[in-house]
mmCIF file of C-alpha atoms in Angstrom:
data_model
loop_
_atom_site.group_PDB
_atom_site.id
_atom_site.type_symbol
_atom_site.label_atom_id
_atom_site.label_comp_id
_atom_site.label_asym_id
_atom_site.label_seq_id
_atom_site.Cartn_x
_atom_site.Cartn_y
_atom_site.Cartn_z
ATOM 1 C CA MET E 21 -32.914 149.948 4.582
ATOM 2 C CA ASN E 22 -36.297 151.510 4.325
ATOM 3 C CA LYS E 23 -38.046 148.755 5.361
ATOM 4 C CA GLU E 24 -41.166 150.826 6.195
ATOM 5 C CA ILE E 25 -41.908 151.062 2.475
ATOM 6 C CA LEU E 26 -42.365 147.295 2.356
ATOM 7 C CA LEU E 27 -43.692 146.188 5.718
ATOM 8 C CA LYS E 28 -47.198 147.349 4.672
ATOM 9 C CA LYS E 29 -47.141 145.243 1.599
ATOM 10 C CA ARG E 30 -47.153 141.310 1.286
ATOM 11 C CA LEU E 31 -43.881 140.652 -0.513
ATOM 12 C CA ILE E 32 -44.415 137.644 -2.692
ATOM 13 C CA LEU E 33 -41.487 135.916 -4.760
ATOM 14 C CA ALA E 34 -42.744 134.613 -7.876
ATOM 15 C CA SER E 35 -40.212 131.536 -7.908
ATOM 16 C CA GLN E 36 -39.714 128.188 -6.578
ATOM 17 C CA SER E 37 -35.774 128.438 -6.770
ATOM 18 C CA PRO E 38 -34.203 127.465 -3.375
ATOM 19 C CA ARG E 39 -31.428 129.962 -4.244
ATOM 20 C CA ARG E 40 -33.830 132.733 -4.862
ATOM 21 C CA ARG E 41 -35.609 132.097 -1.595
ATOM 22 C CA GLU E 42 -32.257 132.094 0.186
ATOM 23 C CA LEU E 43 -31.284 135.450 -1.427
ATOM 24 C CA ILE E 44 -34.620 137.271 -0.884
ATOM 25 C CA GLN E 45 -34.085 136.618 2.876
ATOM 26 C CA LYS E 46 -31.236 139.369 2.769
ATOM 27 C CA LEU E 47 -33.899 141.868 2.505
ATOM 28 C CA GLY E 48 -34.819 141.162 6.090
ATOM 29 C CA LEU E 49 -38.411 141.136 5.313
ATOM 30 C CA PRO E 50 -41.142 138.302 5.655
ATOM 31 C CA PHE E 51 -42.156 137.045 2.233
ATOM 32 C CA GLU E 52 -43.989 134.087 0.647
ATOM 33 C CA ALA E 53 -43.266 132.098 -2.327
ATOM 34 C CA GLU E 54 -45.822 131.276 -4.946
ATOM 35 C CA VAL E 55 -45.733 130.294 -8.614
ATOM 36 C CA SER E 56 -48.417 130.059 -11.265
ATOM 37 C CA ASP E 57 -47.955 128.269 -14.674
ATOM 38 C CA VAL E 58 -46.724 130.746 -17.486
ATOM 39 C CA ASP E 59 -46.191 130.003 -21.369
ATOM 40 C CA GLU E 60 -42.423 130.204 -21.623
ATOM 41 C CA THR E 61 -42.528 130.468 -25.424
ATOM 42 C CA ILE E 62 -39.846 133.044 -26.475
ATOM 43 C CA PRO E 63 -41.228 135.469 -29.014
ATOM 44 C CA GLU E 64 -39.379 135.008 -32.443
ATOM 45 C CA GLY E 65 -36.406 137.432 -32.967
ATOM 46 C CA MET E 66 -35.980 138.234 -29.366
ATOM 47 C CA ASP E 67 -32.318 138.840 -28.213
ATOM 48 C CA ALA E 68 -31.015 136.517 -25.885
ATOM 49 C CA VAL E 69 -30.157 139.167 -23.322
ATOM 50 C CA GLN E 70 -33.863 140.281 -23.510
ATOM 51 C CA VAL E 71 -35.327 136.907 -22.624
ATOM 52 C CA PRO E 72 -34.975 136.698 -18.793
ATOM 53 C CA GLU E 73 -36.760 140.212 -18.289
ATOM 54 C CA TYR E 74 -39.514 139.028 -20.455
ATOM 55 C CA LEU E 75 -39.758 135.785 -18.572
ATOM 56 C CA SER E 76 -39.547 137.571 -15.278
ATOM 57 C CA GLY E 77 -42.557 139.806 -16.347
ATOM 58 C CA LEU E 78 -44.689 136.761 -17.162
ATOM 59 C CA LYS E 79 -43.933 134.882 -13.753
ATOM 60 C CA ALA E 80 -44.528 138.197 -11.878
ATOM 61 C CA LYS E 81 -47.960 138.802 -13.764
ATOM 62 C CA ALA E 82 -49.157 135.280 -13.398
ATOM 63 C CA VAL E 83 -48.672 135.379 -9.577
ATOM 64 C CA TYR E 84 -50.157 138.783 -9.430
ATOM 65 C CA ASP E 85 -53.261 137.761 -11.248
ATOM 66 C CA LEU E 86 -53.982 135.636 -8.137
ATOM 67 C CA HIS E 87 -53.917 138.663 -5.939
ATOM 68 C CA LYS E 88 -55.568 141.374 -7.785
ATOM 69 C CA GLY E 89 -56.619 144.408 -5.898
ATOM 70 C CA GLU E 90 -54.659 143.210 -2.850
ATOM 71 C CA ASP E 91 -51.643 145.055 -1.185
ATOM 72 C CA VAL E 92 -49.043 143.051 -2.624
ATOM 73 C CA LEU E 93 -45.476 143.374 -4.128
ATOM 74 C CA VAL E 94 -44.750 140.539 -6.453
ATOM 75 C CA VAL E 95 -41.012 139.690 -7.485
ATOM 76 C CA GLY E 96 -40.492 137.867 -10.688
ATOM 77 C CA SER E 97 -36.955 136.690 -11.784
ATOM 78 C CA ASP E 98 -35.486 134.677 -14.581
ATOM 79 C CA THR E 99 -31.660 133.810 -15.277
ATOM 80 C CA VAL E 100 -30.105 132.567 -18.455
ATOM 81 C CA VAL E 101 -26.599 131.704 -19.413
ATOM 82 C CA ILE E 102 -25.441 133.093 -22.813
ATOM 83 C CA LEU E 103 -22.484 132.043 -24.856
ATOM 84 C CA GLY E 104 -22.122 134.071 -28.078
ATOM 85 C CA ASP E 105 -25.868 134.571 -28.826
ATOM 86 C CA VAL E 106 -26.864 131.091 -27.668
ATOM 87 C CA ILE E 107 -29.003 130.537 -24.500
ATOM 88 C CA PHE E 108 -27.720 127.754 -22.111
ATOM 89 C CA GLY E 109 -30.909 126.790 -19.897
ATOM 90 C CA LYS E 110 -30.878 123.732 -17.586
ATOM 91 C CA PRO E 111 -29.531 120.438 -19.119
ATOM 92 C CA LYS E 112 -31.498 117.714 -20.217
ATOM 93 C CA ASP E 113 -29.345 115.057 -19.071
ATOM 94 C CA GLU E 114 -25.711 114.521 -18.304
ATOM 95 C CA GLU E 115 -24.477 114.575 -21.614
ATOM 96 C CA ASP E 116 -26.112 117.858 -22.221
ATOM 97 C CA ALA E 117 -24.304 119.099 -19.034
ATOM 98 C CA PHE E 118 -21.185 117.915 -20.403
ATOM 99 C CA ARG E 119 -21.765 119.612 -23.734
ATOM 100 C CA MET E 120 -22.403 122.941 -21.913
ATOM 101 C CA LEU E 121 -19.464 122.673 -19.390
ATOM 102 C CA LYS E 122 -17.008 122.083 -22.225
ATOM 103 C CA ALA E 123 -18.153 125.045 -24.287
ATOM 104 C CA LEU E 124 -17.933 127.321 -21.131
ATOM 105 C CA SER E 125 -14.402 125.865 -20.255
ATOM 106 C CA GLY E 126 -11.647 128.613 -20.537
ATOM 107 C CA ASN E 127 -14.146 131.007 -21.894
ATOM 108 C CA TRP E 128 -16.046 134.123 -20.836
ATOM 109 C CA HIS E 129 -19.701 134.039 -20.992
ATOM 110 C CA LYS E 130 -22.794 136.255 -19.909
ATOM 111 C CA VAL E 131 -25.330 135.540 -17.232
ATOM 112 C CA ALA E 132 -28.364 137.804 -17.534
ATOM 113 C CA THR E 133 -31.056 137.861 -14.820
ATOM 114 C CA GLY E 134 -34.086 139.712 -15.439
ATOM 115 C CA VAL E 135 -36.367 141.199 -12.663
ATOM 116 C CA THR E 136 -39.777 142.292 -12.671
ATOM 117 C CA VAL E 137 -41.241 144.019 -9.591
ATOM 118 C CA LEU E 138 -45.232 144.692 -9.631
ATOM 119 C CA SER E 139 -46.839 146.521 -6.863
ATOM 120 C CA GLY E 140 -50.627 146.360 -6.538
ATOM 121 C CA VAL E 141 -52.778 149.242 -5.411
ATOM 122 C CA PRO E 142 -55.191 148.109 -3.020
ATOM 123 C CA GLY E 143 -58.794 148.087 -4.062
ATOM 124 C CA SER E 144 -58.064 149.084 -7.681
ATOM 125 C CA GLY E 145 -56.952 147.270 -10.834
ATOM 126 C CA GLU E 146 -53.785 149.510 -10.959
ATOM 127 C CA ILE E 147 -50.402 148.230 -10.960
ATOM 128 C CA LYS E 148 -46.938 149.724 -10.724
ATOM 129 C CA GLN E 149 -44.248 148.163 -12.665
ATOM 130 C CA SER E 150 -40.444 148.194 -12.532
ATOM 131 C CA ALA E 151 -38.154 146.097 -14.232
ATOM 132 C CA PHE E 152 -34.470 145.649 -15.208
ATOM 133 C CA THR E 153 -31.865 143.295 -16.413
ATOM 134 C CA TYR E 154 -28.465 142.514 -14.608
ATOM 135 C CA VAL E 155 -25.891 141.371 -17.054
ATOM 136 C CA SER E 156 -22.748 139.929 -15.615
ATOM 137 C CA ASP E 157 -19.721 138.548 -17.616
ATOM 138 C CA VAL E 158 -18.129 135.195 -16.073
ATOM 139 C CA LYS E 159 -14.855 133.641 -16.968
ATOM 140 C CA PHE E 160 -14.090 129.799 -16.333
ATOM 141 C CA PHE E 161 -10.849 128.332 -15.678
ATOM 142 C CA GLU E 162 -9.937 125.641 -18.290
ATOM 143 C CA LEU E 163 -11.362 122.359 -17.381
ATOM 144 C CA SER E 164 -10.060 118.964 -18.327
ATOM 145 C CA ASP E 165 -12.813 116.333 -19.241
ATOM 146 C CA GLU E 166 -12.224 114.631 -16.136
ATOM 147 C CA GLU E 167 -12.883 117.477 -13.941
ATOM 148 C CA ILE E 168 -16.217 118.064 -15.799
ATOM 149 C CA ARG E 169 -17.453 114.536 -15.417
ATOM 150 C CA GLU E 170 -16.261 114.801 -11.832
ATOM 151 C CA TYR E 171 -18.497 118.057 -11.321
ATOM 152 C CA ILE E 172 -21.520 116.423 -13.127
ATOM 153 C CA ALA E 173 -21.276 113.279 -10.901
ATOM 154 C CA SER E 174 -21.821 115.444 -7.860
ATOM 155 C CA GLY E 175 -25.311 116.130 -9.284
ATOM 156 C CA GLU E 176 -24.946 119.799 -9.035
ATOM 157 C CA PRO E 177 -25.254 120.824 -12.300
ATOM 158 C CA MET E 178 -28.640 119.218 -13.367
ATOM 159 C CA ASP E 179 -31.069 121.660 -12.000
ATOM 160 C CA LYS E 180 -29.200 124.800 -12.991
ATOM 161 C CA ALA E 181 -29.002 127.271 -15.946
ATOM 162 C CA GLY E 182 -25.895 126.825 -17.866
ATOM 163 C CA SER E 183 -25.085 123.523 -15.875
ATOM 164 C CA TYR E 184 -23.360 125.291 -12.890
ATOM 165 C CA GLY E 185 -23.909 126.936 -9.597
ATOM 166 C CA ILE E 186 -21.433 129.698 -8.594
ATOM 167 C CA GLN E 187 -21.925 129.510 -4.938
ATOM 168 C CA GLN E 188 -21.429 125.630 -4.686
ATOM 169 C CA GLY E 189 -18.779 123.495 -6.390
ATOM 170 C CA GLY E 190 -18.821 125.963 -9.162
ATOM 171 C CA ALA E 191 -16.831 128.249 -7.028
ATOM 172 C CA LEU E 192 -13.797 126.346 -7.996
ATOM 173 C CA ILE E 193 -14.292 126.825 -11.648
ATOM 174 C CA VAL E 194 -14.931 130.650 -11.887
ATOM 175 C CA GLU E 195 -11.870 132.567 -12.474
ATOM 176 C CA ARG E 196 -13.517 135.966 -12.484
ATOM 177 C CA ILE E 197 -16.776 137.767 -12.530
ATOM 178 C CA ASN E 198 -17.752 141.264 -13.853
ATOM 179 C CA GLY E 199 -20.968 142.022 -12.310
ATOM 180 C CA ASP E 200 -22.954 140.936 -9.369
ATOM 181 C CA PHE E 201 -22.408 137.462 -7.763
ATOM 182 C CA TYR E 202 -25.988 137.314 -6.467
ATOM 183 C CA SER E 203 -27.242 138.013 -9.774
ATOM 184 C CA VAL E 204 -25.214 134.994 -11.185
ATOM 185 C CA MET E 205 -26.800 132.954 -8.291
ATOM 186 C CA GLY E 206 -30.210 133.974 -9.565
ATOM 187 C CA LEU E 207 -31.400 137.287 -8.080
ATOM 188 C CA PRO E 208 -29.441 140.704 -8.028
ATOM 189 C CA ILE E 209 -30.368 141.206 -4.430
ATOM 190 C CA ALA E 210 -28.871 144.796 -3.965
ATOM 191 C CA SER E 211 -30.390 146.128 -7.210
ATOM 192 C CA LEU E 212 -33.739 144.689 -6.203
ATOM 193 C CA ALA E 213 -33.608 146.428 -2.943
ATOM 194 C CA GLN E 214 -32.883 149.711 -4.708
ATOM 195 C CA THR E 215 -35.712 149.134 -7.094
ATOM 196 C CA ILE E 216 -38.072 148.705 -4.191
ATOM 197 C CA LYS E 217 -36.878 151.692 -2.601
ATOM 198 C CA LYS E 218 -37.524 154.060 -5.600
ATOM 199 C CA MET E 219 -40.914 152.352 -6.239
ATOM 200 C CA MET Y 9 -10.411 118.437 -8.627
ATOM 201 C CA ASN Y 10 -7.192 116.406 -8.504
ATOM 202 C CA LYS Y 11 -7.479 115.774 -4.960
ATOM 203 C CA GLU Y 12 -4.792 113.097 -4.930
ATOM 204 C CA ILE Y 13 -2.140 115.689 -4.775
ATOM 205 C CA LEU Y 14 -3.363 116.990 -1.590
ATOM 206 C CA LEU Y 15 -4.636 113.832 0.148
ATOM 207 C CA LYS Y 16 -1.080 112.869 1.232
ATOM 208 C CA LYS Y 17 -0.381 116.219 2.695
ATOM 209 C CA ARG Y 18 -1.969 117.817 5.889
ATOM 210 C CA LEU Y 19 -3.626 121.064 4.890
ATOM 211 C CA ILE Y 20 -3.272 123.765 7.319
ATOM 212 C CA LEU Y 21 -4.939 127.161 7.003
ATOM 213 C CA ALA Y 22 -2.983 129.889 8.708
ATOM 214 C CA SER Y 23 -6.025 131.977 9.791
ATOM 215 C CA GLN Y 24 -8.376 132.117 12.370
ATOM 216 C CA SER Y 25 -11.078 133.869 10.275
ATOM 217 C CA PRO Y 26 -14.513 132.013 10.159
ATOM 218 C CA ARG Y 27 -14.789 133.193 6.677
ATOM 219 C CA ARG Y 28 -11.829 131.651 5.450
ATOM 220 C CA ARG Y 29 -12.442 128.375 7.351
ATOM 221 C CA GLU Y 30 -15.879 128.096 5.608
ATOM 222 C CA LEU Y 31 -14.433 128.980 2.166
ATOM 223 C CA ILE Y 32 -11.381 126.481 2.315
ATOM 224 C CA GLN Y 33 -14.056 123.780 3.015
ATOM 225 C CA LYS Y 34 -15.021 124.173 -0.747
ATOM 226 C CA LEU Y 35 -11.858 122.330 -1.683
ATOM 227 C CA GLY Y 36 -13.513 119.168 -0.291
ATOM 228 C CA LEU Y 37 -10.488 118.324 1.532
ATOM 229 C CA PRO Y 38 -9.657 117.968 5.469
ATOM 230 C CA PHE Y 39 -7.976 120.825 6.951
ATOM 231 C CA GLU Y 40 -6.719 122.295 10.096
ATOM 232 C CA ALA Y 41 -6.667 125.897 11.219
ATOM 233 C CA GLU Y 42 -3.601 127.228 13.089
ATOM 234 C CA VAL Y 43 -2.105 130.645 13.651
ATOM 235 C CA SER Y 44 1.228 131.904 15.103
ATOM 236 C CA ASP Y 45 1.899 135.503 16.006
ATOM 237 C CA VAL Y 46 3.723 137.543 13.454
ATOM 238 C CA ASP Y 47 4.834 141.198 13.534
ATOM 239 C CA GLU Y 48 2.427 142.961 10.876
ATOM 240 C CA THR Y 49 4.571 145.959 10.790
ATOM 241 C CA ILE Y 50 4.665 146.958 7.000
ATOM 242 C CA PRO Y 51 7.836 147.904 5.607
ATOM 243 C CA GLU Y 52 8.336 151.648 4.616
ATOM 244 C CA GLY Y 53 7.426 152.527 0.935
ATOM 245 C CA MET Y 54 5.394 149.292 0.061
ATOM 246 C CA ASP Y 55 2.488 149.880 -2.150
ATOM 247 C CA ALA Y 56 -0.807 149.151 -0.444
ATOM 248 C CA VAL Y 57 -1.671 146.401 -3.015
ATOM 249 C CA GLN Y 58 1.549 144.440 -2.164
ATOM 250 C CA VAL Y 59 0.858 144.544 1.651
ATOM 251 C CA PRO Y 60 -1.655 141.405 1.669
ATOM 252 C CA GLU Y 61 0.636 139.004 -0.001
ATOM 253 C CA TYR Y 62 3.430 140.173 2.198
ATOM 254 C CA LEU Y 63 1.342 139.425 5.162
ATOM 255 C CA SER Y 64 0.055 136.308 3.796
ATOM 256 C CA GLY Y 65 3.819 135.089 3.535
ATOM 257 C CA LEU Y 66 4.585 136.023 7.308
ATOM 258 C CA LYS Y 67 1.477 134.165 8.521
ATOM 259 C CA ALA Y 68 2.211 130.985 6.546
ATOM 260 C CA LYS Y 69 5.904 131.030 7.405
ATOM 261 C CA ALA Y 70 5.048 131.430 11.080
ATOM 262 C CA VAL Y 71 2.759 128.512 11.133
ATOM 263 C CA TYR Y 72 5.326 126.340 8.733
ATOM 264 C CA ASP Y 73 7.901 126.919 11.262
ATOM 265 C CA LEU Y 74 5.833 124.924 13.673
ATOM 266 C CA HIS Y 75 5.867 121.932 11.365
ATOM 267 C CA LYS Y 76 9.375 121.975 9.871
ATOM 268 C CA GLY Y 77 10.297 118.897 7.988
ATOM 269 C CA GLU Y 78 6.591 117.450 8.160
ATOM 270 C CA ASP Y 79 4.359 116.852 5.051
ATOM 271 C CA VAL Y 80 2.261 120.078 5.213
ATOM 272 C CA LEU Y 81 0.693 122.240 2.939
ATOM 273 C CA VAL Y 82 0.212 125.690 4.721
ATOM 274 C CA VAL Y 83 -2.040 128.420 3.190
ATOM 275 C CA GLY Y 84 -1.771 132.131 4.602
ATOM 276 C CA SER Y 85 -4.034 134.788 3.446
ATOM 277 C CA ASP Y 86 -4.869 138.460 4.008
ATOM 278 C CA THR Y 87 -7.113 140.974 2.848
ATOM 279 C CA VAL Y 88 -7.081 144.575 2.635
ATOM 280 C CA VAL Y 89 -9.683 147.288 1.155
ATOM 281 C CA ILE Y 90 -7.937 150.067 -0.499
ATOM 282 C CA LEU Y 91 -9.337 153.590 -1.686
ATOM 283 C CA GLY Y 92 -7.109 155.509 -3.582
ATOM 284 C CA ASP Y 93 -3.795 154.434 -2.073
ATOM 285 C CA VAL Y 94 -5.109 154.296 1.540
ATOM 286 C CA ILE Y 95 -5.676 150.802 3.267
ATOM 287 C CA PHE Y 96 -8.742 150.468 5.120
ATOM 288 C CA GLY Y 97 -8.234 147.659 7.686
ATOM 289 C CA LYS Y 98 -10.819 146.546 10.606
ATOM 290 C CA PRO Y 99 -12.442 149.593 12.319
ATOM 291 C CA LYS Y 100 -11.219 150.665 15.782
ATOM 292 C CA ASP Y 101 -14.894 151.729 16.723
ATOM 293 C CA GLU Y 102 -18.182 152.601 15.354
ATOM 294 C CA GLU Y 103 -16.846 156.129 14.480
ATOM 295 C CA ASP Y 104 -14.250 154.566 12.401
ATOM 296 C CA ALA Y 105 -16.705 152.180 10.712
ATOM 297 C CA PHE Y 106 -18.913 155.031 9.801
ATOM 298 C CA ARG Y 107 -15.833 157.232 8.442
ATOM 299 C CA MET Y 108 -15.002 154.220 6.219
ATOM 300 C CA LEU Y 109 -18.304 153.299 4.905
ATOM 301 C CA LYS Y 110 -19.069 157.072 4.229
ATOM 302 C CA ALA Y 111 -15.847 157.253 2.200
ATOM 303 C CA LEU Y 112 -16.875 154.145 0.304
ATOM 304 C CA SER Y 113 -20.392 155.172 -0.502
ATOM 305 C CA GLY Y 114 -21.114 155.659 -4.045
ATOM 306 C CA ASN Y 115 -17.419 154.950 -5.148
ATOM 307 C CA TRP Y 116 -15.095 152.138 -6.577
ATOM 308 C CA HIS Y 117 -12.514 150.609 -4.295
ATOM 309 C CA LYS Y 118 -10.105 147.785 -4.498
ATOM 310 C CA VAL Y 119 -10.127 144.702 -2.508
ATOM 311 C CA ALA Y 120 -6.651 142.785 -2.460
ATOM 312 C CA THR Y 121 -6.150 139.431 -1.137
ATOM 313 C CA GLY Y 122 -2.780 137.907 -0.963
ATOM 314 C CA VAL Y 123 -2.342 134.330 -0.712
ATOM 315 C CA THR Y 124 0.898 132.219 0.216
ATOM 316 C CA VAL Y 125 1.206 128.409 -0.171
ATOM 317 C CA LEU Y 126 3.903 126.926 1.448
ATOM 318 C CA SER Y 127 4.596 123.161 0.939
ATOM 319 C CA GLY Y 128 7.151 121.283 3.132
ATOM 320 C CA VAL Y 129 9.415 118.505 1.694
ATOM 321 C CA PRO Y 130 9.260 115.727 4.444
ATOM 322 C CA GLY Y 131 12.493 114.805 5.981
ATOM 323 C CA SER Y 132 14.336 118.040 4.801
ATOM 324 C CA GLY Y 133 14.272 121.783 5.418
ATOM 325 C CA GLU Y 134 13.364 122.457 1.999
ATOM 326 C CA ILE Y 135 10.287 124.437 1.061
ATOM 327 C CA LYS Y 136 8.210 125.034 -2.103
ATOM 328 C CA GLN Y 137 6.557 128.455 -2.254
ATOM 329 C CA SER Y 138 3.767 129.878 -4.453
ATOM 330 C CA ALA Y 139 2.127 133.214 -3.716
ATOM 331 C CA PHE Y 140 -0.306 135.441 -5.744
ATOM 332 C CA THR Y 141 -2.445 138.585 -5.297
ATOM 333 C CA TYR Y 142 -5.989 138.670 -6.433
ATOM 334 C CA VAL Y 143 -7.435 142.381 -6.918
ATOM 335 C CA SER Y 144 -11.054 142.978 -7.168
ATOM 336 C CA ASP Y 145 -12.763 146.258 -7.812
ATOM 337 C CA VAL Y 146 -16.039 146.927 -6.003
ATOM 338 C CA LYS Y 147 -18.605 149.568 -6.532
ATOM 339 C CA PHE Y 148 -20.831 150.491 -3.509
ATOM 340 C CA PHE Y 149 -24.430 152.183 -3.938
ATOM 341 C CA GLU Y 150 -24.781 155.592 -2.638
ATOM 342 C CA LEU Y 151 -25.560 155.078 1.061
ATOM 343 C CA SER Y 152 -27.471 157.677 3.265
ATOM 344 C CA ASP Y 153 -25.973 158.303 6.857
ATOM 345 C CA GLU Y 154 -28.939 156.571 8.121
ATOM 346 C CA GLU Y 155 -28.368 153.532 6.186
ATOM 347 C CA ILE Y 156 -24.722 153.553 7.437
ATOM 348 C CA ARG Y 157 -25.782 153.789 11.193
ATOM 349 C CA GLU Y 158 -28.264 151.029 10.687
ATOM 350 C CA TYR Y 159 -25.673 148.656 9.201
ATOM 351 C CA ILE Y 160 -23.060 149.581 11.891
ATOM 352 C CA ALA Y 161 -25.855 148.783 14.434
ATOM 353 C CA SER Y 162 -26.076 145.401 13.037
ATOM 354 C CA GLY Y 163 -22.602 144.678 14.405
ATOM 355 C CA GLU Y 164 -21.364 143.091 11.298
ATOM 356 C CA PRO Y 165 -18.940 145.700 10.108
ATOM 357 C CA MET Y 166 -16.712 145.647 13.361
ATOM 358 C CA ASP Y 167 -14.334 142.754 12.617
ATOM 359 C CA LYS Y 168 -14.077 143.219 8.816
ATOM 360 C CA ALA Y 169 -11.429 144.971 6.804
ATOM 361 C CA GLY Y 170 -13.197 148.070 5.196
ATOM 362 C CA SER Y 171 -15.998 147.796 7.741
ATOM 363 C CA TYR Y 172 -18.296 145.551 5.515
ATOM 364 C CA GLY Y 173 -18.847 141.951 4.772
ATOM 365 C CA ILE Y 174 -20.036 141.213 1.145
ATOM 366 C CA GLN Y 175 -21.632 137.895 1.927
ATOM 367 C CA GLN Y 176 -23.854 139.223 4.623
ATOM 368 C CA GLY Y 177 -25.619 142.575 5.085
ATOM 369 C CA GLY Y 178 -23.066 144.188 2.861
ATOM 370 C CA ALA Y 179 -24.781 142.136 -0.140
ATOM 371 C CA LEU Y 180 -27.229 145.003 -0.192
ATOM 372 C CA ILE Y 181 -24.509 147.802 -0.464
ATOM 373 C CA VAL Y 182 -22.454 146.359 -3.284
ATOM 374 C CA GLU Y 183 -23.728 147.458 -6.743
ATOM 375 C CA ARG Y 184 -20.891 145.617 -8.826
ATOM 376 C CA ILE Y 185 -17.678 143.588 -8.486
ATOM 377 C CA ASN Y 186 -15.062 143.109 -11.095
ATOM 378 C CA GLY Y 187 -12.958 140.400 -9.835
ATOM 379 C CA ASP Y 188 -13.682 137.493 -7.611
ATOM 380 C CA PHE Y 189 -16.524 137.337 -5.055
ATOM 381 C CA TYR Y 190 -14.775 134.851 -2.650
ATOM 382 C CA SER Y 191 -11.547 136.934 -2.890
ATOM 383 C CA VAL Y 192 -13.245 139.781 -1.454
ATOM 384 C CA MET Y 193 -14.810 137.577 1.236
ATOM 385 C CA GLY Y 194 -11.177 136.841 2.261
ATOM 386 C CA LEU Y 195 -9.871 133.741 0.143
ATOM 387 C CA PRO Y 196 -10.040 133.462 -3.706
ATOM 388 C CA ILE Y 197 -10.807 129.840 -3.464
ATOM 389 C CA ALA Y 198 -10.731 129.017 -7.332
ATOM 390 C CA SER Y 199 -7.395 130.541 -7.770
ATOM 391 C CA LEU Y 200 -5.895 128.800 -4.620
ATOM 392 C CA ALA Y 201 -7.197 125.285 -6.002
ATOM 393 C CA GLN Y 202 -5.426 126.269 -9.450
ATOM 394 C CA THR Y 203 -2.310 127.237 -7.496
ATOM 395 C CA ILE Y 204 -2.274 123.968 -5.518
ATOM 396 C CA LYS Y 205 -2.740 121.878 -8.572
ATOM 397 C CA LYS Y 206 0.269 123.499 -10.246
ATOM 398 C CA MET Y 207 2.313 122.855 -7.239
#
């Protein structure tokens, strides 16, 4: 799909997430993954749903700054789980994972993934930027405490926003999704392809 | 998740689809795959959305009949793509695939997966049956003729209902799904797990 646009540029994924690395491969293009530290402090008063796009911008910019003036396309992405207006990040420990999964059980929540694409203009300090947020609604089946404990014991929840992974054991927990499966996984790959084509 | 219920029974998937075989593994249980020929003629006047559950019943029954009186749990499944009230099955050839993808481009369509679970009662001719249909709505991005030709050239559409696979190259085509990703792939695995638990 319009691979010509991209093949001239180095594609850099500003993320260490193995799920994002797996998903960006669907573009069928060579890419590198690289990260640079950012201050993830969220500005006072920012809506939960705006947070991932803000963080994706910081992540992309930090990596872009290492490649100024080069012919690169940098993709930053961040995903949050939101129940009501509270962000569920990665769990601190197993009790924290239990608390999150118990709250999500039987309910709808939102998964917002923010994406920022930065395109460098070779030999200049200029930069083209495009960003978007994909919000999906996700419904969990009702889970018993025993089922939650069993899922936590599998180890899967511990490195994931909201304490679940829709592509693994979490597949048995999710009743319905209104949105994009890949965005819930961490990268809305079809929307990203469209954005890159437009740029 | 309540694996005890199942471990005593032999789980048989009445399908040869590699995608369904992959998905049923998410139950974390040993299973066999087996098929038996059925007459897939659809009764006159049946609604398109009822067809997959009807066919899943035929598939499950045909395999169950090979194991009468045994302690088996047989899962049959069938998936159709529906645009308006027309069923899109597997494409006959590349032109047929082009026609389908062109019609789906930029539009919403339905993907209905019917599932029938048959549970044999050992030593008797009795049988417990549970069946359901999961309907998802899927929205395609607008595709150029060139993009459609490119996708067909990948070979992926040729063995799939509606001429696309959401889990492979089709991932770049789908803008939104309201329903269940795994059901669109061919087996609503979470709903199947719930059904088996209730039985």
